[in-house]
Structure formats: structure tokens, C-alpha cells
PDB file of C-alpha atoms in Angstrom:
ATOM      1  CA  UNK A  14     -42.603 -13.278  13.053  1.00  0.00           C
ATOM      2  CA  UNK A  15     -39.435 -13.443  11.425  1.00  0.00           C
ATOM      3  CA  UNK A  16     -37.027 -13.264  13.945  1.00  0.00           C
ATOM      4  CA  UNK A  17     -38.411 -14.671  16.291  1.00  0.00           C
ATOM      5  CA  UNK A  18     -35.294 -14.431  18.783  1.00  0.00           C
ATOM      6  CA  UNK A  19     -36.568 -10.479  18.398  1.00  0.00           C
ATOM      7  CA  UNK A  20     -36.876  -9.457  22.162  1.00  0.00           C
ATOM      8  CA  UNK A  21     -39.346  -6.023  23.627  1.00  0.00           C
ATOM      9  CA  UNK A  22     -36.165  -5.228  25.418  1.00  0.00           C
ATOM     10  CA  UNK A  23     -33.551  -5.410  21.873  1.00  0.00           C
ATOM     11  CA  UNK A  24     -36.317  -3.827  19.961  1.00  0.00           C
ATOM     12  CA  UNK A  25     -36.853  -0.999  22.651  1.00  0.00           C
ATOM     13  CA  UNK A  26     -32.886  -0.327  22.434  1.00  0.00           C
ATOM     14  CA  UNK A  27     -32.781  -0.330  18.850  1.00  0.00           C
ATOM     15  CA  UNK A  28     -35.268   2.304  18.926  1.00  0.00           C
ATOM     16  CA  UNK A  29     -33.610   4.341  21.577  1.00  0.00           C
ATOM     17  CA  UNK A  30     -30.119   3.633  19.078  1.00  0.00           C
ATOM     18  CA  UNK A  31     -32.318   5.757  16.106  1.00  0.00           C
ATOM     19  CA  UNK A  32     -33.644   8.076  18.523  1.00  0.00           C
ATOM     20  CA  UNK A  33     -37.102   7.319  18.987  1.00  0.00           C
ATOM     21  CA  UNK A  34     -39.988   7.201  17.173  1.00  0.00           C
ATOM     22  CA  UNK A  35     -38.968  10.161  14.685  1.00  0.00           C
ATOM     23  CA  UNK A  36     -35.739   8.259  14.113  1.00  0.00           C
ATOM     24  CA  UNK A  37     -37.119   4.975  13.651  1.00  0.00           C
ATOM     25  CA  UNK A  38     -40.003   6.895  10.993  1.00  0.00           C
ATOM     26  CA  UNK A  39     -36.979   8.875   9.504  1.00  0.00           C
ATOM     27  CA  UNK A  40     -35.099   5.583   8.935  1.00  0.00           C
ATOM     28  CA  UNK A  41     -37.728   3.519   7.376  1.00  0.00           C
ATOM     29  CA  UNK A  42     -38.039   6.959   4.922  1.00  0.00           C
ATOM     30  CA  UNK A  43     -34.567   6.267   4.189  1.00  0.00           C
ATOM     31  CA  UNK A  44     -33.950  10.191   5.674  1.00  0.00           C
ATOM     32  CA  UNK A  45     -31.415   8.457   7.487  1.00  0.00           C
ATOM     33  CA  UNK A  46     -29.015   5.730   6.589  1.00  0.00           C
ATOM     34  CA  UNK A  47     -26.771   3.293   8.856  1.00  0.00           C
ATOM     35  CA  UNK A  48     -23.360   3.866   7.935  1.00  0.00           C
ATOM     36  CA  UNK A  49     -20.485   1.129   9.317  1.00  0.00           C
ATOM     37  CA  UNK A  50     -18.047   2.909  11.337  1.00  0.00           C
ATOM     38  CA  UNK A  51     -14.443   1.063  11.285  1.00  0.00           C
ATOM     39  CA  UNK A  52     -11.243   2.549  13.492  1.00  0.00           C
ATOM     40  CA  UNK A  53      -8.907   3.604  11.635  1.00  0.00           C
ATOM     41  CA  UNK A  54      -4.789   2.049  12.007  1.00  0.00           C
ATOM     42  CA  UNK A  55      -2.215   3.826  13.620  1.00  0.00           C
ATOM     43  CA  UNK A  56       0.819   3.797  11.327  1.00  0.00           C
ATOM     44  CA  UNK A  57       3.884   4.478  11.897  1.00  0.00           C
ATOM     45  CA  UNK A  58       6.679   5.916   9.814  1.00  0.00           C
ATOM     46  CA  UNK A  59       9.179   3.531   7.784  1.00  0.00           C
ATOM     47  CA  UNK A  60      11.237   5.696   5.562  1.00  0.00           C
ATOM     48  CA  UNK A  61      11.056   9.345   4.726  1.00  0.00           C
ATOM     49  CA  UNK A  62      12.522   9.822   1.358  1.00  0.00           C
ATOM     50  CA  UNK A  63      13.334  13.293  -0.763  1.00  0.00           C
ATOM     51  CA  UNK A  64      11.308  13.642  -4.089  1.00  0.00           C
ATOM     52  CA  UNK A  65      12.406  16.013  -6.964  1.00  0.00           C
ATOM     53  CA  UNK A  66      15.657  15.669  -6.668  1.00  0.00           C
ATOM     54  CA  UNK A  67      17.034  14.809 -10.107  1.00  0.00           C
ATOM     55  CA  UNK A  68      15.896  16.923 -13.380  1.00  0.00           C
ATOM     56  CA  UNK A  69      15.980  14.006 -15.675  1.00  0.00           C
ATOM     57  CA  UNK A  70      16.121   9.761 -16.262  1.00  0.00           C
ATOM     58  CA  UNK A  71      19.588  10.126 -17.196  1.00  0.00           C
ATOM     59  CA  UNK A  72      20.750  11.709 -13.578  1.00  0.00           C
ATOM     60  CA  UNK A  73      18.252   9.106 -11.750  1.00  0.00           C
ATOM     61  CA  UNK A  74      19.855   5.937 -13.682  1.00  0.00           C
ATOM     62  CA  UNK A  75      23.570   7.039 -13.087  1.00  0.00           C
ATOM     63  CA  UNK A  76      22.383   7.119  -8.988  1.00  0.00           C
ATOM     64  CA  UNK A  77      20.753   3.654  -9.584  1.00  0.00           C
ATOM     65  CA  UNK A  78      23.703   1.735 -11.372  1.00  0.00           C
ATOM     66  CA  UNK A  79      26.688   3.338 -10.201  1.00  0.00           C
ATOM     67  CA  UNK A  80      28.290   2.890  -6.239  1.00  0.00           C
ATOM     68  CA  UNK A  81      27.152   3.740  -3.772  1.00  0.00           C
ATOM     69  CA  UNK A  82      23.971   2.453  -4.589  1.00  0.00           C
ATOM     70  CA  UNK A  83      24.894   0.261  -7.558  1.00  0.00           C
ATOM     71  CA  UNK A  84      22.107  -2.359  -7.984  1.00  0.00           C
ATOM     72  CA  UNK A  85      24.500  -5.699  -8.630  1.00  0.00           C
ATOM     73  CA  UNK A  86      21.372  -8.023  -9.810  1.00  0.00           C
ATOM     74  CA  UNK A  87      18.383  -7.005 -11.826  1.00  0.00           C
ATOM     75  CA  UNK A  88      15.620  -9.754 -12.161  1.00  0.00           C
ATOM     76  CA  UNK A  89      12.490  -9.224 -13.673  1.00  0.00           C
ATOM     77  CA  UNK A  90       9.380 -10.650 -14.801  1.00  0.00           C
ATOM     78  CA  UNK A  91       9.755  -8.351 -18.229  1.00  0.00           C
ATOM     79  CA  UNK A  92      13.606  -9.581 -18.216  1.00  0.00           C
ATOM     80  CA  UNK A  93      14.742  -6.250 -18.705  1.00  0.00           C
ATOM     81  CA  UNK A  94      17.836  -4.586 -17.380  1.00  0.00           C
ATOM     82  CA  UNK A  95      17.650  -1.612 -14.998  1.00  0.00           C
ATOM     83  CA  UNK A  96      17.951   0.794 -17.525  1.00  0.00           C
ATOM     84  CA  UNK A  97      15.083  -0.717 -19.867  1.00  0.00           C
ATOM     85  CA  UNK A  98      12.987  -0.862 -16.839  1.00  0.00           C
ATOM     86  CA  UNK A  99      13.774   2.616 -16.154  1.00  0.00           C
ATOM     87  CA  UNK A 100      13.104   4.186 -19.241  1.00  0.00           C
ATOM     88  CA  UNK A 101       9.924   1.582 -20.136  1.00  0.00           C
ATOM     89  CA  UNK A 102       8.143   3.041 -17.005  1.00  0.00           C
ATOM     90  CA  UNK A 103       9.201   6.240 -18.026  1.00  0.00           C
ATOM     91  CA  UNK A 104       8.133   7.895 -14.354  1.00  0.00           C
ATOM     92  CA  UNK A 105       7.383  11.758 -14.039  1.00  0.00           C
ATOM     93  CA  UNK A 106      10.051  13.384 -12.302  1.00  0.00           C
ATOM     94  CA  UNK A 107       8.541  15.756  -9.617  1.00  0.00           C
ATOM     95  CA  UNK A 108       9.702  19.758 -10.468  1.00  0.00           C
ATOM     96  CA  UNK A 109       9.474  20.312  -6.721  1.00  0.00           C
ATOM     97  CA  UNK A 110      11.787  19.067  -4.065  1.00  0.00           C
ATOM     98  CA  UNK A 111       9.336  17.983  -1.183  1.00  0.00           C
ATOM     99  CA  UNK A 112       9.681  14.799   1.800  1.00  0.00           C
ATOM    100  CA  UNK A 113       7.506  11.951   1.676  1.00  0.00           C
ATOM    101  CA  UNK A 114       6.965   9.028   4.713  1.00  0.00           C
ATOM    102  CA  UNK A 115       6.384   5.500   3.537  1.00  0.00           C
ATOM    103  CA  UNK A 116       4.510   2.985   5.836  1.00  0.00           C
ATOM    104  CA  UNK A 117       5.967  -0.794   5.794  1.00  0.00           C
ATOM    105  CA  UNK A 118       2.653  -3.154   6.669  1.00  0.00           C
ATOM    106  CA  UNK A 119       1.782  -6.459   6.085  1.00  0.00           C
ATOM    107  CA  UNK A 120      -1.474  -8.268   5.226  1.00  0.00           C
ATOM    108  CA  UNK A 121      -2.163  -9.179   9.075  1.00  0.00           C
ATOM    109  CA  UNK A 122      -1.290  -5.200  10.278  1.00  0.00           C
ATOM    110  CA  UNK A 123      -3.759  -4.294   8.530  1.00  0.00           C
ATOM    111  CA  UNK A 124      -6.255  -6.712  10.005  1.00  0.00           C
ATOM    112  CA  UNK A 125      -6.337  -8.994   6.654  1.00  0.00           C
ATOM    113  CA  UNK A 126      -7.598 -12.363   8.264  1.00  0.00           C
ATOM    114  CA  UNK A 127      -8.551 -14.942   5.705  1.00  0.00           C
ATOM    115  CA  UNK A 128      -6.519 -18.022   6.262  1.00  0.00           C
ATOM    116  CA  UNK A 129      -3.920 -19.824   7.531  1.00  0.00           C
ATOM    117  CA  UNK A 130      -1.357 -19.672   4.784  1.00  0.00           C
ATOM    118  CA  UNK A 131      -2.542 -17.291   2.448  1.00  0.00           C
ATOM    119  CA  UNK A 132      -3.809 -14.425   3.727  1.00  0.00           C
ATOM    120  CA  UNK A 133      -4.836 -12.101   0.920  1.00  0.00           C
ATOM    121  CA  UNK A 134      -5.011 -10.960  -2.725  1.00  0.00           C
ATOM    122  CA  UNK A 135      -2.962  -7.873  -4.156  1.00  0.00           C
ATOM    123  CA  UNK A 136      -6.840  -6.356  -4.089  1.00  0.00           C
ATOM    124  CA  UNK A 137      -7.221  -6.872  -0.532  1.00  0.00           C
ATOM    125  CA  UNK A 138      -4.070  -5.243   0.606  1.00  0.00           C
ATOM    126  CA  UNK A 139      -4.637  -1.941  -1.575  1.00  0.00           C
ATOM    127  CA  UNK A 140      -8.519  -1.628  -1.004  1.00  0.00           C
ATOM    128  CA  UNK A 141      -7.426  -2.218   2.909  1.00  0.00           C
ATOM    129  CA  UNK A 142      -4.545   0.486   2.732  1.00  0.00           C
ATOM    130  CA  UNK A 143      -6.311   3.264   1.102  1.00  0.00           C
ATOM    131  CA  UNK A 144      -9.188   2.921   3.532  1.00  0.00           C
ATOM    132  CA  UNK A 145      -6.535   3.663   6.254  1.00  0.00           C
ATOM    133  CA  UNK A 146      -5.794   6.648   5.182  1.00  0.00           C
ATOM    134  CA  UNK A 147      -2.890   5.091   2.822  1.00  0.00           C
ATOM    135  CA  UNK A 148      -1.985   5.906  -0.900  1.00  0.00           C
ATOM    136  CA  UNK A 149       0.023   4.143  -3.659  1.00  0.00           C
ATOM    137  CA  UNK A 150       3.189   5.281  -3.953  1.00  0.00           C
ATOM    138  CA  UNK A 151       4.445   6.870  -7.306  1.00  0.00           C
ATOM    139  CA  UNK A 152       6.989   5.280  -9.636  1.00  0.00           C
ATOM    140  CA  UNK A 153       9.463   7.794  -8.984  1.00  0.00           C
ATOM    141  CA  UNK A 154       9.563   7.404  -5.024  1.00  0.00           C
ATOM    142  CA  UNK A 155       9.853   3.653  -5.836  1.00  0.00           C
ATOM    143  CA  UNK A 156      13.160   4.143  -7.610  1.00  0.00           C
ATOM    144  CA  UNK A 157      13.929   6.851  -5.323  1.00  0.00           C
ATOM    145  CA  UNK A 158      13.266   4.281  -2.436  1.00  0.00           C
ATOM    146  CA  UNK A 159      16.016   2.076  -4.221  1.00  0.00           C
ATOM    147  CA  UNK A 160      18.467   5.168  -4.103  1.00  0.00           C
ATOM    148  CA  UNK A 161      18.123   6.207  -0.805  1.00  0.00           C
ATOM    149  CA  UNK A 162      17.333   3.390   1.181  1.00  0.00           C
ATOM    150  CA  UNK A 163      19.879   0.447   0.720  1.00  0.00           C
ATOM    151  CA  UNK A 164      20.863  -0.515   3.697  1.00  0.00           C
ATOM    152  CA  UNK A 165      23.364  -3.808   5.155  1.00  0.00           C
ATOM    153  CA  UNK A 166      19.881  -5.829   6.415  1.00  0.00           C
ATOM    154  CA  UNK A 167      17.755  -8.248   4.959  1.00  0.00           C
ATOM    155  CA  UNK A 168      14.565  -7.272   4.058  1.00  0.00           C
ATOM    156  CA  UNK A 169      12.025  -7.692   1.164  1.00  0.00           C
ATOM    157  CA  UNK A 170       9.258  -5.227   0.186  1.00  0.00           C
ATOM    158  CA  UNK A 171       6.680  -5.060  -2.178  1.00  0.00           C
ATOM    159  CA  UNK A 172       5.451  -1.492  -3.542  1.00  0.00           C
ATOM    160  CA  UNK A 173       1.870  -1.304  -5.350  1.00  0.00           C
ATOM    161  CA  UNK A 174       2.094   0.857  -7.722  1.00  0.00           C
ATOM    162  CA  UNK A 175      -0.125   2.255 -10.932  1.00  0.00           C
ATOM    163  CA  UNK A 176       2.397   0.738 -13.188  1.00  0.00           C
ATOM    164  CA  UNK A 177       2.946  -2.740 -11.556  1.00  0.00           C
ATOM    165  CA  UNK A 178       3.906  -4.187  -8.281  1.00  0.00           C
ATOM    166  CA  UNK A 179       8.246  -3.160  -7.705  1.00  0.00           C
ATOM    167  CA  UNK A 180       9.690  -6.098  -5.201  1.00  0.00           C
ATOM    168  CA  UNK A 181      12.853  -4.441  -3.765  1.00  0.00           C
ATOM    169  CA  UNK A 182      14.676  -6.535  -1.662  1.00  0.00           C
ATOM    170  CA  UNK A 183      17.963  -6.000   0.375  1.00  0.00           C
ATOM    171  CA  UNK A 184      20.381  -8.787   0.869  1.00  0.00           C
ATOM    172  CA  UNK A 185      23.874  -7.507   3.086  1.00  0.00           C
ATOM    173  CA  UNK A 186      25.526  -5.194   0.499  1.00  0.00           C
ATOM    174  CA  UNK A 187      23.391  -5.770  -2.300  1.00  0.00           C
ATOM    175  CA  UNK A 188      19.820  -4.784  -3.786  1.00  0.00           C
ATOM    176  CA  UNK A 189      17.989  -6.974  -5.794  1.00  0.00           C
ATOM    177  CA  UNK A 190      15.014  -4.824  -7.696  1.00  0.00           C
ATOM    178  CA  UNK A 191      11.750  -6.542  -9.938  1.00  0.00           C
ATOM    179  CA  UNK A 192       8.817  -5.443 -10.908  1.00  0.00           C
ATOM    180  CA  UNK A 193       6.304  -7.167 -12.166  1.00  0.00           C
ATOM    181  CA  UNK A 194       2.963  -6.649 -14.066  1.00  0.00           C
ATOM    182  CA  UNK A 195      -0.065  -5.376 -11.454  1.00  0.00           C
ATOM    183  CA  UNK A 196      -2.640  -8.485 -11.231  1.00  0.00           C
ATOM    184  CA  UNK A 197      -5.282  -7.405  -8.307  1.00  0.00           C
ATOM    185  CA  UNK A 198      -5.867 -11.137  -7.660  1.00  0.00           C
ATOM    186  CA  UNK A 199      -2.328 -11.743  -7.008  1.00  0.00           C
ATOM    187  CA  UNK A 200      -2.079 -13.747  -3.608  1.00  0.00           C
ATOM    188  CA  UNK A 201       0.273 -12.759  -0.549  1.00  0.00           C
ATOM    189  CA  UNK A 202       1.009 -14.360   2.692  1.00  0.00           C
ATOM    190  CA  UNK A 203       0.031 -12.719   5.952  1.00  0.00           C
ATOM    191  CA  UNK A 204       2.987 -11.620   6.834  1.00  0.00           C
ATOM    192  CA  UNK A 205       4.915 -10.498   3.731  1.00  0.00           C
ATOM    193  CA  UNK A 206       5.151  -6.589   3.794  1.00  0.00           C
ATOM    194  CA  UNK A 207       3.905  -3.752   1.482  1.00  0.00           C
ATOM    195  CA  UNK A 208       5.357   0.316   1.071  1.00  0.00           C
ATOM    196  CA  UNK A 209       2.405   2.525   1.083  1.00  0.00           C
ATOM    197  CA  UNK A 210       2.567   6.873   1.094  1.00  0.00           C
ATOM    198  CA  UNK A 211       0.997   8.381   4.101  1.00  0.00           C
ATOM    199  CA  UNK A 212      -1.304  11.139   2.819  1.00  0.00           C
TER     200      UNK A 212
END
């Protein structure tokens, strides 16, 4: 036999698990199929942010460069300036004005455990995410993000997106804003955190 640490009694509730015979015979017909059930994460809401709320680049740029929300140090991996970076990703505007809620997780939230140290890829994180019931967020909430959410705290977040990965990080009065190209083996540690869309 080939497992030979096969009991009557785990056999008998393995059958019972198909129900019965007909399920066992159904199974083995592949009428049936065992399908790996996973619990879904609980999120809760970061950020709600308004969408559609300027008709062109121009009007978007002026909010991202000028006070309040000036952004006093651009650093990227392209070495562009804000506007270049702007206009480069060239985002659609949406026509309609609508609310979105953006999730702040990490690697380890969403039960990523692969190491000590490093934790997991760029791949990881995304595949992880959507399977929660997450989504990408679109290059216009990302700069929309930098618009409406500057606040006097420190925090650092990185934002997936289909154009690249945006790193926007807030230092007292200032915003610092990169983006870089999107490499899915890119590795992150377990506890740095990610902006997804709740869908």
C-alpha cells in the first residue's frame, strides 16, 4: 500500500467528507473537484479619496506643485521632475466625480510568511491582495492620493500600479513622491506597507 499510515477509520471519514459511495464514484469521475477554501481578510478603510475632480493635467499639476500641497522634493528612478512624471504617465482623468476607499496593508497583514527579513516579492503582495477582494489602484487616485492626503506624520507607502510602483512618503510638512518601473520580483520587507482599492 502506499500510504501505509492510511487508517479504516481516516478512510471511512474521507468517504463520509465526499458523501458516500456516489461521492467518492463521482470524484474519481472527476464530476466533482476539491476546491481549497481560504478566509478571506477583513480590511479596514485607510483613506477615502474624491476621483474626477479636475477636467485636465494642467488643473491636476497646479494642485500638485503649488501650496497647500506643494511637493518640495521629487526623486525618481526616471529622474524626472513632477511635471515630466505627470505628463509621461499621462493618467485618464475620470469624467465622473465618485469616492473611492484605499486599504494600507503590509506583507505580514496579509498573511505573507516567508522569512525573517524579507518577506515577499512585489508578485506576492499583488497576487495576495487581489485574492482578498483588493484591486490596483489607478494612476489618477495615486496622484490624487498625493493631493488630498498630505498630512504632518511620517509615513511611507507604496502603491502598485499598471504603470509602475508610486512610493509616496510623508515627512512633517513635506511629501516626497517616486515612482519607479513595476518589476513583479521586486522584494519587500514584512512590514513595509502597500495602498490597494477596495472593490
Amino acid at each position: 500500500m502506499k500510504y501505509n499510515k492510511l487508517d479504516l477509520g481516516t478512510i471511512e471519514a474521507l468517504v463520509n467528507k465526499l458523501g458516500g459511495m456516489e461521492g467518492v464514484n463521482k470524484f474519481l469521475s472527476n464530476k466533482i473537484r476539491m476546491v481549497e477554501i481560504s478566509e478571506k481578510i477583513c480590511f479596514k478603510t485607510w483613506k477615502k479619496i474624491n476621483i474626477g475632480t479636475y477636467k485636465s493635467l494642467e488643473e491636476l499639476y497646479n494642485s500638485l506643485i503649488f501650496p497647500p500641497h506643494g511637493i518640495v522634493s521629487n526623486m525618481t528612478h526616471w529622474g524626472l521632475g513632477m511635471g515630466e512624471i505627470l505628463y509621461q504617465i499621462n493618467p485618464v482623468l475620470s469624467s465622473e466625480k465618485r469616492e473611492e476607499r484605499l486599504v494600507n496593508v503590509s506583507p505580514l497583514e496579509l498573511g505573507i510568511k516567508r522569512g525573517f527579513f524579507v518577506d515577499a516579492t512585489l508578485e506576492d503582495v499583488c497576487n495576495r491582495a487581489q485574492k482578498n477582494g483588493l484591486a490596483l489602484c489607478s494612476e489618477e487616485a495615486v496622484f490624487q492620493l498625493a493631493v488630498q492626503g498630505l498630512e504632518k506624520r511620517n509615513e511611507r507607502v507604496h502603491i502598485p500600479t499598471k504603470s509602475g510602483v508610486f512610493t509616496l512618503s510623508w515627512n512633517s510638512n513635506n511629501l516626497f513622491f517616486s515612482v519607479y518601473p513595476q518589476s513583479p520580483t521586486t522584494i519587500y520587507r514584512k512590514k513595509d506597507r502597500f495602498v490597494f482599492l477596495f472593490v
